[in-house]
Amino acid sequence: MILHVPHASRIIPREVRTTLLLNDKELEDELDEMTDTNTDSLARQASGLSEVRPWIFNNLLSRLVVDPERFPDNREIMNQIGMGVVYHRTSQGLKLREIDEGRDNSLIEEYFEPYSKSLETLVQSLITTMGSVTIVDVHSYRINEHPNGVNRGLRRPDICLGTDAFHTPEWLDGAAYRAFETAGLVIRNEPYAGTYIPLAFYEKNSDVTSVMMENREDNLIGLRFDKSVQALVRLINEIQARGNATNN
C-alpha cells in the first residue's frame, strides 16, 4: 500500500516564485491556508508504527507550483474558480498568476507529468508483484471554509472520509470508517469528496483501491494528532492483514 501526501510542502522553486503576483507576506498567508500542515509527519509516524511499513509518496513541492491531484483537463471542477492543475486564483479569490497558457503547459510538463508518471510507475510495480495496491490519500483542511471554493456551506467534521464509487470497495470504506472514528467524528465525502487515483488507472483498474483521510487542522494538534496517527495505523494494519489473507 501507499500513503500519498500531496499537499504538505511549502517549497516553491525560485523560477516559479517570480511568476506569482503575491508579495512575500501575502504568499506566506496563502501557504498557511493551502498547505496540509503536519500530514507528512502523520504519514511518517503512522508508517513507523505499523506492522508492515507502507510506501510513502510525498510531494516535495507546494501545490502552488502545480496541484498533482487535479485533472489536467475540463473534467476538473476547480477550473471554475481558477484552482485547477495550475492555480490562477488564491483561496481568498485574489489573482495568483496572470493567465498564460504557454507557461501553464510548461509547468504541467516540468512538474505535473513527471510526478504523475513516477506514481503510476510505483503503482504498476506493486500490482505486478503483489496483484493489487491500496492508496490512502492523506490530507488536512481548515476549520473555516475558504471564500474561493466550490464546496460552500458543508459540514466540517474532525475527519472527512473521501471515497470513490469505482475505487473504494465496501471493505475499504468500512475499514477506514472504523479506524478513523477513533479519532473523532467522521463524515463521508463532506466537505471534500473522492480520493486520488493515478490517471492511468482511473476508472480502468479495480486492482487499484483508494480512500482519502481529510483531517480538520485542529485534529492534527497535540493529543488529537496522536489519535489521528493511531487511527491511520489501524487502517494500515487492517489493509495489510487483508492483503496477507488474500495472498495466502
CSV table of C-alpha atoms in Angstrom, one decimal:
chain,number,residue,atom,x,y,z
A,1,MET,CA,0.0,0.0,0.0
A,2,ILE,CA,0.9,3.7,-0.5
A,3,LEU,CA,0.4,6.7,1.7
A,4,HIS,CA,0.0,9.6,-0.7
A,5,VAL,CA,0.9,13.0,0.8
A,6,PRO,CA,0.4,15.6,-2.0
A,7,HIS,CA,0.0,18.9,-0.2
A,8,ALA,CA,2.4,19.1,2.8
A,9,SER,CA,5.2,21.1,1.3
A,10,ARG,CA,5.7,24.9,1.3
A,11,ILE,CA,8.6,24.8,-1.2
A,12,ILE,CA,8.3,26.9,-4.4
A,13,PRO,CA,11.2,27.0,-6.8
A,14,ARG,CA,12.6,30.4,-7.5
A,15,GLU,CA,11.7,30.4,-11.2
A,16,VAL,CA,8.1,29.7,-10.2
A,17,ARG,CA,8.0,32.3,-7.4
A,18,THR,CA,8.8,35.0,-9.9
A,19,THR,CA,5.5,34.3,-11.8
A,20,LEU,CA,3.4,34.7,-8.6
A,21,LEU,CA,1.7,38.1,-8.1
A,22,LEU,CA,1.6,38.0,-4.3
A,23,ASN,CA,4.1,39.8,-2.1
A,24,ASP,CA,6.0,37.8,0.4
A,25,LYS,CA,3.6,38.4,3.2
A,26,GLU,CA,0.6,37.5,1.0
A,27,LEU,CA,2.3,34.4,-0.2
A,28,GLU,CA,3.1,33.2,3.4
A,29,ASP,CA,-0.5,33.8,4.3
A,30,GLU,CA,-1.7,31.7,1.3
A,31,LEU,CA,0.7,28.9,2.1
A,32,ASP,CA,-0.7,28.9,5.6
A,33,GLU,CA,-4.2,28.4,4.2
A,34,MET,CA,-3.3,25.9,1.4
A,35,THR,CA,-0.6,23.7,2.9
A,36,ASP,CA,-1.8,20.5,4.5
A,37,THR,CA,0.5,21.1,7.5
A,38,ASN,CA,1.6,18.0,9.5
A,39,THR,CA,0.3,15.5,7.0
A,40,ASP,CA,3.8,14.4,6.1
A,41,SER,CA,4.5,13.9,9.8
A,42,LEU,CA,1.2,12.0,10.2
A,43,ALA,CA,2.1,9.6,7.4
A,44,ARG,CA,5.7,9.2,8.6
A,45,GLN,CA,4.8,8.4,12.2
A,46,ALA,CA,1.9,6.1,11.2
A,47,SER,CA,4.3,4.2,8.9
A,48,GLY,CA,6.8,3.8,11.6
A,49,LEU,CA,4.3,2.3,14.0
A,50,SER,CA,2.6,-0.1,11.5
A,51,GLU,CA,3.2,-3.8,11.5
A,52,VAL,CA,4.4,-3.6,7.9
A,53,ARG,CA,5.6,-0.2,6.6
A,54,PRO,CA,3.7,1.1,3.6
A,55,TRP,CA,5.3,3.2,0.8
A,56,ILE,CA,5.1,7.0,1.3
A,57,PHE,CA,4.8,9.1,-1.8
A,58,ASN,CA,5.3,12.7,-0.7
A,59,ASN,CA,5.1,15.7,-2.9
A,60,LEU,CA,8.2,17.8,-2.1
A,61,LEU,CA,6.8,21.0,-3.7
A,62,SER,CA,3.9,23.2,-2.8
A,63,ARG,CA,0.6,22.7,-4.5
A,64,LEU,CA,1.0,26.4,-5.7
A,65,VAL,CA,3.6,25.1,-8.2
A,66,VAL,CA,1.1,22.6,-9.6
A,67,ASP,CA,-1.5,20.5,-7.9
A,68,PRO,CA,-0.9,16.8,-8.7
A,69,GLU,CA,-4.4,15.8,-7.6
A,70,ARG,CA,-6.3,17.9,-10.2
A,71,PHE,CA,-7.5,16.6,-13.6
A,72,PRO,CA,-5.4,18.3,-16.3
A,73,ASP,CA,-8.4,18.9,-18.5
A,74,ASN,CA,-12.0,20.1,-18.4
A,75,ARG,CA,-13.1,17.3,-16.0
A,76,GLU,CA,-11.6,19.4,-13.2
A,77,ILE,CA,-14.4,21.2,-11.3
A,78,MET,CA,-11.8,23.5,-9.6
A,79,ASN,CA,-11.1,25.1,-13.0
A,80,GLN,CA,-14.3,27.1,-12.4
A,81,ILE,CA,-12.6,29.1,-9.6
A,82,GLY,CA,-9.1,29.3,-11.0
A,83,MET,CA,-7.7,26.5,-9.0
A,84,GLY,CA,-7.1,23.7,-11.5
A,85,VAL,CA,-3.7,22.0,-12.0
A,86,VAL,CA,-2.1,25.4,-12.2
A,87,TYR,CA,-3.7,27.9,-9.8
A,88,HIS,CA,-4.6,31.3,-11.1
A,89,ARG,CA,-6.6,32.4,-8.0
A,90,THR,CA,-5.9,32.1,-4.3
A,91,SER,CA,-8.0,30.6,-1.6
A,92,GLN,CA,-9.3,34.1,-0.9
A,93,GLY,CA,-10.1,34.8,-4.6
A,94,LEU,CA,-7.1,37.1,-5.2
A,95,LYS,CA,-5.2,36.8,-8.5
A,96,LEU,CA,-2.2,34.5,-8.1
A,97,ARG,CA,-0.9,34.3,-11.7
A,98,GLU,CA,-1.7,36.0,-14.9
A,99,ILE,CA,-3.4,33.7,-17.4
A,100,ASP,CA,-0.7,32.3,-19.7
A,101,GLU,CA,-1.5,29.0,-21.5
A,102,GLY,CA,2.1,28.5,-22.6
A,103,ARG,CA,3.5,28.9,-19.1
A,104,ASP,CA,0.9,26.6,-17.7
A,105,ASN,CA,1.7,24.0,-20.2
A,106,SER,CA,5.4,24.3,-19.3
A,107,LEU,CA,4.6,23.9,-15.6
A,108,ILE,CA,2.5,20.8,-16.4
A,109,GLU,CA,5.2,19.3,-18.5
A,110,GLU,CA,8.0,20.0,-15.9
A,111,TYR,CA,6.2,19.2,-12.7
A,112,PHE,CA,2.8,17.6,-13.1
A,113,GLU,CA,3.6,14.9,-15.7
A,114,PRO,CA,6.8,13.6,-14.0
A,115,TYR,CA,5.1,13.4,-10.7
A,116,SER,CA,2.1,11.5,-12.2
A,117,LYS,CA,4.4,9.2,-14.1
A,118,SER,CA,6.5,8.3,-11.1
A,119,LEU,CA,3.5,7.4,-9.0
A,120,GLU,CA,1.9,5.5,-11.9
A,121,THR,CA,5.2,3.5,-12.2
A,122,LEU,CA,5.2,2.7,-8.5
A,123,VAL,CA,1.6,1.6,-8.6
A,124,GLN,CA,2.2,-0.6,-11.6
A,125,SER,CA,5.2,-2.2,-10.0
A,126,LEU,CA,3.2,-3.1,-6.9
A,127,ILE,CA,0.4,-4.5,-9.0
A,128,THR,CA,2.9,-6.6,-10.9
A,129,THR,CA,4.5,-8.0,-7.7
A,130,MET,CA,1.6,-8.0,-5.3
A,131,GLY,CA,-1.5,-8.2,-7.5
A,132,SER,CA,-3.2,-5.1,-6.1
A,133,VAL,CA,-2.4,-1.8,-4.3
A,134,THR,CA,-4.3,0.5,-1.9
A,135,ILE,CA,-3.7,4.2,-1.8
A,136,VAL,CA,-4.5,6.2,1.4
A,137,ASP,CA,-4.7,9.8,0.4
A,138,VAL,CA,-3.6,11.9,3.4
A,139,HIS,CA,-4.8,15.5,3.7
A,140,SER,CA,-5.9,18.2,6.1
A,141,TYR,CA,-8.2,21.1,5.8
A,142,ARG,CA,-9.1,24.4,7.6
A,143,ILE,CA,-11.7,24.9,10.3
A,144,ASN,CA,-13.3,27.7,8.3
A,145,GLU,CA,-14.2,27.4,4.6
A,146,HIS,CA,-12.3,29.5,2.1
A,147,PRO,CA,-14.0,32.3,0.3
A,148,ASN,CA,-12.9,30.9,-3.0
A,149,GLY,CA,-14.4,27.4,-3.1
A,150,VAL,CA,-16.9,25.1,-4.7
A,151,ASN,CA,-18.0,23.3,-1.6
A,152,ARG,CA,-19.6,26.1,0.4
A,153,GLY,CA,-21.8,25.5,3.4
A,154,LEU,CA,-21.0,21.9,4.0
A,155,ARG,CA,-20.2,20.2,7.4
A,156,ARG,CA,-16.6,20.2,8.5
A,157,PRO,CA,-16.1,17.2,10.8
A,158,ASP,CA,-13.0,16.0,12.6
A,159,ILE,CA,-12.3,13.7,9.7
A,160,CYS,CA,-13.8,13.7,6.2
A,161,LEU,CA,-13.6,10.2,4.6
A,162,GLY,CA,-13.3,10.5,0.9
A,163,THR,CA,-14.4,7.6,-1.3
A,164,ASP,CA,-14.8,6.8,-5.0
A,165,ALA,CA,-17.6,4.7,-6.4
A,166,PHE,CA,-15.2,2.7,-8.6
A,167,HIS,CA,-12.0,2.5,-6.5
A,168,THR,CA,-13.3,2.4,-2.9
A,169,PRO,CA,-14.8,-1.1,-2.3
A,170,GLU,CA,-17.1,-1.7,0.7
A,171,TRP,CA,-14.4,-3.4,2.7
A,172,LEU,CA,-12.1,-0.4,2.4
A,173,ASP,CA,-14.8,2.1,3.2
A,174,GLY,CA,-15.8,0.1,6.3
A,175,ALA,CA,-12.2,-0.4,7.4
A,176,ALA,CA,-11.4,3.4,7.1
A,177,TYR,CA,-14.6,4.4,8.9
A,178,ARG,CA,-13.9,2.1,11.8
A,179,ALA,CA,-10.3,3.3,12.1
A,180,PHE,CA,-10.9,7.0,11.7
A,181,GLU,CA,-13.9,7.2,14.1
A,182,THR,CA,-11.4,6.5,16.9
A,183,ALA,CA,-10.0,10.0,16.2
A,184,GLY,CA,-13.3,11.9,16.1
A,185,LEU,CA,-16.5,12.5,14.1
A,186,VAL,CA,-16.3,11.0,10.6
A,187,ILE,CA,-18.5,12.1,7.7
A,188,ARG,CA,-18.1,10.7,4.2
A,189,ASN,CA,-17.4,13.0,1.3
A,190,GLU,CA,-18.1,16.2,3.1
A,191,PRO,CA,-16.8,18.9,2.8
A,192,TYR,CA,-14.4,17.1,0.3
A,193,ALA,CA,-15.3,14.2,-1.9
A,194,GLY,CA,-13.4,11.5,-3.7
A,195,THR,CA,-9.9,10.2,-3.4
A,196,TYR,CA,-6.8,10.1,-5.6
A,197,ILE,CA,-6.1,7.6,-8.3
A,198,PRO,CA,-3.3,7.9,-10.8
A,199,LEU,CA,-4.8,8.8,-14.2
A,200,ALA,CA,-3.5,5.8,-15.9
A,201,PHE,CA,-5.7,3.6,-13.7
A,202,TYR,CA,-8.7,5.9,-13.0
A,203,GLU,CA,-11.9,4.0,-13.6
A,204,LYS,CA,-9.9,1.4,-15.5
A,205,ASN,CA,-8.3,-0.9,-13.0
A,206,SER,CA,-10.2,-2.1,-9.9
A,207,ASP,CA,-6.9,-3.6,-8.5
A,208,VAL,CA,-6.1,-0.1,-7.5
A,209,THR,CA,-8.2,0.9,-4.5
A,210,SER,CA,-8.1,4.2,-2.6
A,211,VAL,CA,-9.6,6.1,0.3
A,212,MET,CA,-8.9,9.7,1.5
A,213,MET,CA,-8.3,10.8,5.0
A,214,GLU,CA,-9.0,14.5,5.4
A,215,ASN,CA,-8.2,15.7,8.9
A,216,ARG,CA,-9.5,19.1,10.1
A,217,GLU,CA,-6.5,21.1,11.1
A,218,ASP,CA,-7.3,21.1,14.8
A,219,ASN,CA,-7.3,17.3,14.7
A,220,LEU,CA,-3.6,17.3,14.0
A,221,ILE,CA,-2.5,19.1,17.2
A,222,GLY,CA,-1.3,17.7,20.5
A,223,LEU,CA,-3.1,14.6,21.7
A,224,ARG,CA,-5.5,14.7,18.8
A,225,PHE,CA,-2.6,14.3,16.4
A,226,ASP,CA,-1.6,11.2,18.3
A,227,LYS,CA,-5.2,9.8,17.9
A,228,SER,CA,-5.0,10.6,14.2
A,229,VAL,CA,-1.7,8.7,13.9
A,230,GLN,CA,-3.2,5.7,15.7
A,231,ALA,CA,-6.3,5.8,13.5
A,232,LEU,CA,-4.1,5.7,10.4
A,233,VAL,CA,-2.0,2.8,11.9
A,234,ARG,CA,-5.2,0.8,12.5
A,235,LEU,CA,-6.2,1.3,8.8
A,236,ILE,CA,-2.8,0.4,7.5
A,237,ASN,CA,-2.6,-2.8,9.6
A,238,GLU,CA,-6.1,-3.8,8.5
A,239,ILE,CA,-5.3,-3.3,4.8
A,240,GLN,CA,-2.0,-5.2,5.2
A,241,ALA,CA,-3.8,-8.0,7.1
A,242,ARG,CA,-6.4,-8.3,4.3
A,243,GLY,CA,-3.7,-8.4,1.7
A,244,ASN,CA,-1.8,-11.1,3.5
A,245,ALA,CA,-5.0,-13.2,3.9
A,246,THR,CA,-5.9,-12.8,0.2
A,247,ASN,CA,-2.4,-13.7,-0.9
A,248,ASN,CA,-2.4,-16.8,1.3
